[in-house]
CSV table of C-alpha atoms in Angstrom, one decimal:
chain,number,residue,atom,x,y,z
A,146,MET,CA,7.0,-30.3,-8.5
A,147,LYS,CA,8.8,-27.1,-9.5
A,148,LYS,CA,12.0,-26.2,-7.6
A,149,PHE,CA,11.1,-25.1,-4.0
A,150,GLU,CA,7.3,-25.5,-4.7
A,151,GLU,CA,5.1,-26.4,-1.7
A,152,ARG,CA,2.1,-28.4,-2.7
A,153,THR,CA,-1.0,-27.6,-0.7
A,154,LEU,CA,-2.5,-30.8,0.9
A,155,SER,CA,-5.2,-29.1,3.0
A,156,SER,CA,-6.4,-25.7,3.9
A,157,GLU,CA,-8.4,-24.5,6.9
A,158,THR,CA,-9.9,-21.0,7.2
A,159,LEU,CA,-9.7,-19.8,10.8
A,160,TYR,CA,-11.2,-16.3,10.4
A,161,LYS,CA,-12.8,-14.4,7.5
A,162,GLY,CA,-13.2,-10.7,8.2
A,163,LYS,CA,-14.1,-7.5,6.3
A,164,ILE,CA,-10.5,-7.1,5.0
A,165,ILE,CA,-8.5,-10.3,5.6
A,166,GLU,CA,-8.9,-14.0,5.8
A,167,LEU,CA,-6.6,-16.1,8.1
A,168,ARG,CA,-5.8,-19.6,6.9
A,169,VAL,CA,-3.6,-22.5,7.8
A,170,ASP,CA,-2.4,-24.7,5.0
A,171,GLU,CA,-0.7,-28.1,5.3
A,172,VAL,CA,1.9,-28.4,2.6
A,173,GLU,CA,4.2,-31.0,1.1
A,174,LEU,CA,7.8,-29.6,1.0
A,175,PRO,CA,10.2,-30.3,-2.0
A,176,ASP,CA,11.9,-33.1,0.1
A,177,GLY,CA,8.5,-34.8,0.7
A,178,LYS,CA,8.1,-33.7,4.3
A,179,ARG,CA,5.0,-31.9,5.5
A,180,ALA,CA,4.7,-28.4,7.2
A,181,LYS,CA,2.1,-25.9,8.2
A,182,ARG,CA,1.8,-22.4,6.8
A,183,GLU,CA,-0.1,-19.6,8.5
A,184,LEU,CA,-1.4,-17.3,5.8
A,185,VAL,CA,-3.1,-14.0,5.5
A,186,LYS,CA,-5.2,-13.6,2.4
A,187,HIS,CA,-5.8,-9.9,1.3
A,188,PRO,CA,-7.6,-8.4,-1.6
A,189,GLY,CA,-4.7,-6.1,-2.5
A,190,ALA,CA,-4.2,-2.4,-2.3
A,191,VAL,CA,-3.0,0.6,-4.2
A,192,ALA,CA,-0.6,3.4,-3.2
A,193,ILE,CA,-0.2,6.8,-4.9
A,194,ILE,CA,2.9,9.0,-5.1
A,195,ALA,CA,1.1,12.4,-5.6
A,196,ILE,CA,3.4,15.2,-6.6
A,197,THR,CA,2.4,18.9,-6.6
A,198,GLU,CA,3.5,21.3,-9.4
A,199,GLN,CA,6.2,22.5,-6.9
A,200,GLY,CA,7.6,19.0,-6.6
A,201,GLU,CA,6.3,18.3,-3.1
A,202,LEU,CA,4.9,15.0,-2.0
A,203,ILE,CA,1.3,14.8,-0.7
A,204,LEU,CA,1.3,12.6,2.4
A,205,VAL,CA,-1.2,11.6,5.1
A,206,GLU,CA,-0.6,11.0,8.7
A,207,GLN,CA,-2.8,8.5,10.4
A,208,PHE,CA,-2.9,6.2,13.4
A,209,ARG,CA,-2.0,2.5,12.7
A,210,LYS,CA,-3.4,0.2,15.3
A,211,ALA,CA,-1.0,-2.6,14.4
A,212,LEU,CA,1.9,-0.3,15.3
A,213,GLU,CA,0.1,1.5,18.1
A,214,ARG,CA,1.2,4.9,16.7
A,215,SER,CA,0.7,7.4,14.0
A,216,ILE,CA,2.9,7.3,10.9
A,217,ILE,CA,3.2,9.4,7.8
A,218,GLU,CA,2.4,7.6,4.5
A,219,ILE,CA,1.6,8.1,0.9
A,220,PRO,CA,-2.1,7.9,0.2
A,221,ALA,CA,-3.2,4.3,-0.2
A,222,GLY,CA,-6.2,2.0,0.1
A,223,LYS,CA,-7.7,-1.4,-0.3
A,224,ILE,CA,-9.1,-2.6,-3.6
A,225,GLU,CA,-12.8,-3.2,-3.4
A,226,PRO,CA,-14.3,-6.5,-4.9
A,227,GLY,CA,-14.4,-6.2,-8.7
A,228,GLU,CA,-12.6,-2.9,-8.8
A,229,LYS,CA,-9.5,-2.4,-11.0
A,230,PRO,CA,-6.4,-1.1,-9.2
A,231,GLU,CA,-6.2,2.1,-11.3
A,232,LYS,CA,-9.9,2.9,-10.4
A,233,THR,CA,-9.0,2.3,-6.7
A,234,ALA,CA,-6.0,4.6,-6.9
A,235,ILE,CA,-8.1,7.4,-8.5
A,236,ARG,CA,-10.8,7.0,-5.8
A,237,GLU,CA,-8.3,6.8,-2.9
A,238,LEU,CA,-6.4,9.9,-4.0
A,239,GLU,CA,-9.6,11.9,-4.0
A,240,GLU,CA,-11.0,10.4,-0.8
A,241,GLU,CA,-7.8,10.8,1.2
A,242,THR,CA,-6.4,14.1,-0.2
A,243,GLY,CA,-9.2,15.9,-2.1
A,244,TYR,CA,-7.0,15.9,-5.2
A,245,ARG,CA,-7.6,14.6,-8.7
A,246,ALA,CA,-4.7,13.9,-11.1
A,247,ASN,CA,-4.7,14.8,-14.8
A,248,GLU,CA,-1.6,12.6,-15.3
A,249,PHE,CA,-1.8,9.1,-13.7
A,250,THR,CA,1.0,6.5,-14.4
A,251,TYR,CA,1.3,3.0,-13.2
A,252,ILE,CA,4.8,2.3,-11.7
A,253,GLN,CA,4.8,-1.3,-10.5
A,254,SER,CA,3.3,-3.8,-8.1
A,255,PHE,CA,5.0,-5.6,-5.2
A,256,ALA,CA,4.3,-8.0,-2.4
A,257,THR,CA,4.3,-6.4,1.1
A,258,SER,CA,5.0,-9.4,3.3
A,259,PRO,CA,5.4,-12.6,1.2
A,260,GLY,CA,6.5,-14.7,4.1
A,261,PHE,CA,2.9,-14.9,5.4
A,262,ALA,CA,0.6,-12.7,3.3
A,263,ASP,CA,-0.5,-12.5,-0.3
A,264,GLU,CA,-1.2,-8.7,-0.3
A,265,ILE,CA,0.0,-7.0,-3.5
A,266,ILE,CA,0.3,-3.2,-3.6
A,267,HIS,CA,-0.1,-1.5,-7.0
A,268,LEU,CA,1.9,1.8,-7.1
A,269,TYR,CA,0.9,4.8,-9.2
A,270,LEU,CA,2.4,8.3,-9.8
A,271,ALA,CA,-0.1,11.2,-9.8
A,272,ARG,CA,0.9,14.5,-11.3
A,273,SER,CA,-0.9,17.6,-12.7
A,274,LEU,CA,-3.0,17.7,-9.6
A,275,GLU,CA,-6.1,19.8,-9.1
A,276,LYS,CA,-8.2,20.3,-5.9
A,277,VAL,CA,-11.6,18.7,-6.2
A,278,GLU,CA,-14.4,21.1,-5.2
A,279,ASN,CA,-16.6,18.5,-3.5
A,280,PRO,CA,-14.3,15.4,-3.0
A,281,ALA,CA,-15.7,12.0,-2.3
A,282,ALA,CA,-16.0,11.2,1.3
A,283,GLY,CA,-13.4,8.9,2.9
A,284,ASP,CA,-14.0,6.0,5.1
A,285,GLU,CA,-16.0,6.9,8.2
A,286,ASP,CA,-13.5,5.2,10.5
A,287,GLU,CA,-10.4,6.8,9.0
A,288,PHE,CA,-8.9,10.0,10.5
A,289,ILE,CA,-6.1,11.5,8.6
A,290,ASN,CA,-4.0,14.7,8.5
A,291,LEU,CA,-3.1,15.9,5.0
A,292,MET,CA,0.4,17.3,4.5
A,293,GLU,CA,2.8,18.4,1.8
A,294,CYS,CA,6.6,18.2,2.0
A,295,THR,CA,9.7,18.3,0.0
A,296,ILE,CA,11.7,15.1,-0.8
A,297,GLU,CA,14.4,16.3,1.7
A,298,GLU,CA,11.8,16.7,4.4
A,299,ALA,CA,10.4,13.2,3.6
A,300,GLU,CA,14.0,11.8,3.9
A,301,GLU,CA,14.3,13.4,7.3
A,302,MET,CA,10.9,11.8,8.3
A,303,MET,CA,12.3,8.4,7.2
A,304,LYS,CA,15.4,8.9,9.4
A,305,ASP,CA,13.4,9.8,12.5
A,306,GLY,CA,10.8,7.1,12.0
A,307,ARG,CA,7.8,9.2,11.2
A,308,ILE,CA,7.8,7.6,7.8
A,309,TYR,CA,8.0,3.9,8.8
A,310,ASP,CA,6.4,1.8,6.1
A,311,ALA,CA,8.0,0.2,3.1
A,312,LYS,CA,5.7,1.6,0.4
A,313,THR,CA,6.3,5.2,1.5
A,314,ALA,CA,10.0,4.7,1.9
A,315,PHE,CA,10.1,3.2,-1.6
A,316,ALA,CA,8.0,6.1,-2.9
A,317,VAL,CA,10.4,8.7,-1.4
A,318,LEU,CA,13.4,7.0,-3.0
A,319,TYR,CA,11.7,6.5,-6.3
A,320,ILE,CA,10.5,10.1,-6.6
A,321,LYS,CA,13.9,11.5,-5.5
A,322,GLU,CA,15.5,9.5,-8.4
A,323,LEU,CA,12.8,10.6,-10.8
A,324,LEU,CA,13.2,14.3,-10.0
A,325,LYS,CA,16.9,14.1,-10.4
A,326,ASN,CA,16.5,13.3,-14.1
């Protein structure tokens, strides 16, 4: 075994839903002992740092049931089966904001909660935005408030907890550094 590798001995799916699968794996640890791992399987997601010509961030406010409150985030969404992340990002930007980007750049991918979930978010930068005349419809169970703000305003929202998720906090810090240069 590789250093720290945990070899899967058995796997049991407890729940398979529309978005996630919950699984319990029994693993052999590097020292030969056994342990259980509770895992969330996720298809992956994208997130988009959308910047206007004026250097403002396009954000969405929406209720997050897991937190039991609304938070302000960068546009994001789940990758559909067979869909490439960049296509998801282009689709989600239009569905959530009504914008299309003429300049779309991949930034990086990262794990959101590697202690128990395999979700990977693919982050993109969208620039040279234009409003879409008849944008694609968003999810019917998704209610969002579109907003634009400066980097300084976004930093204030991070301080007071309105921006509360890691992908958006990362995006604010990333774009602040990018706009400096």
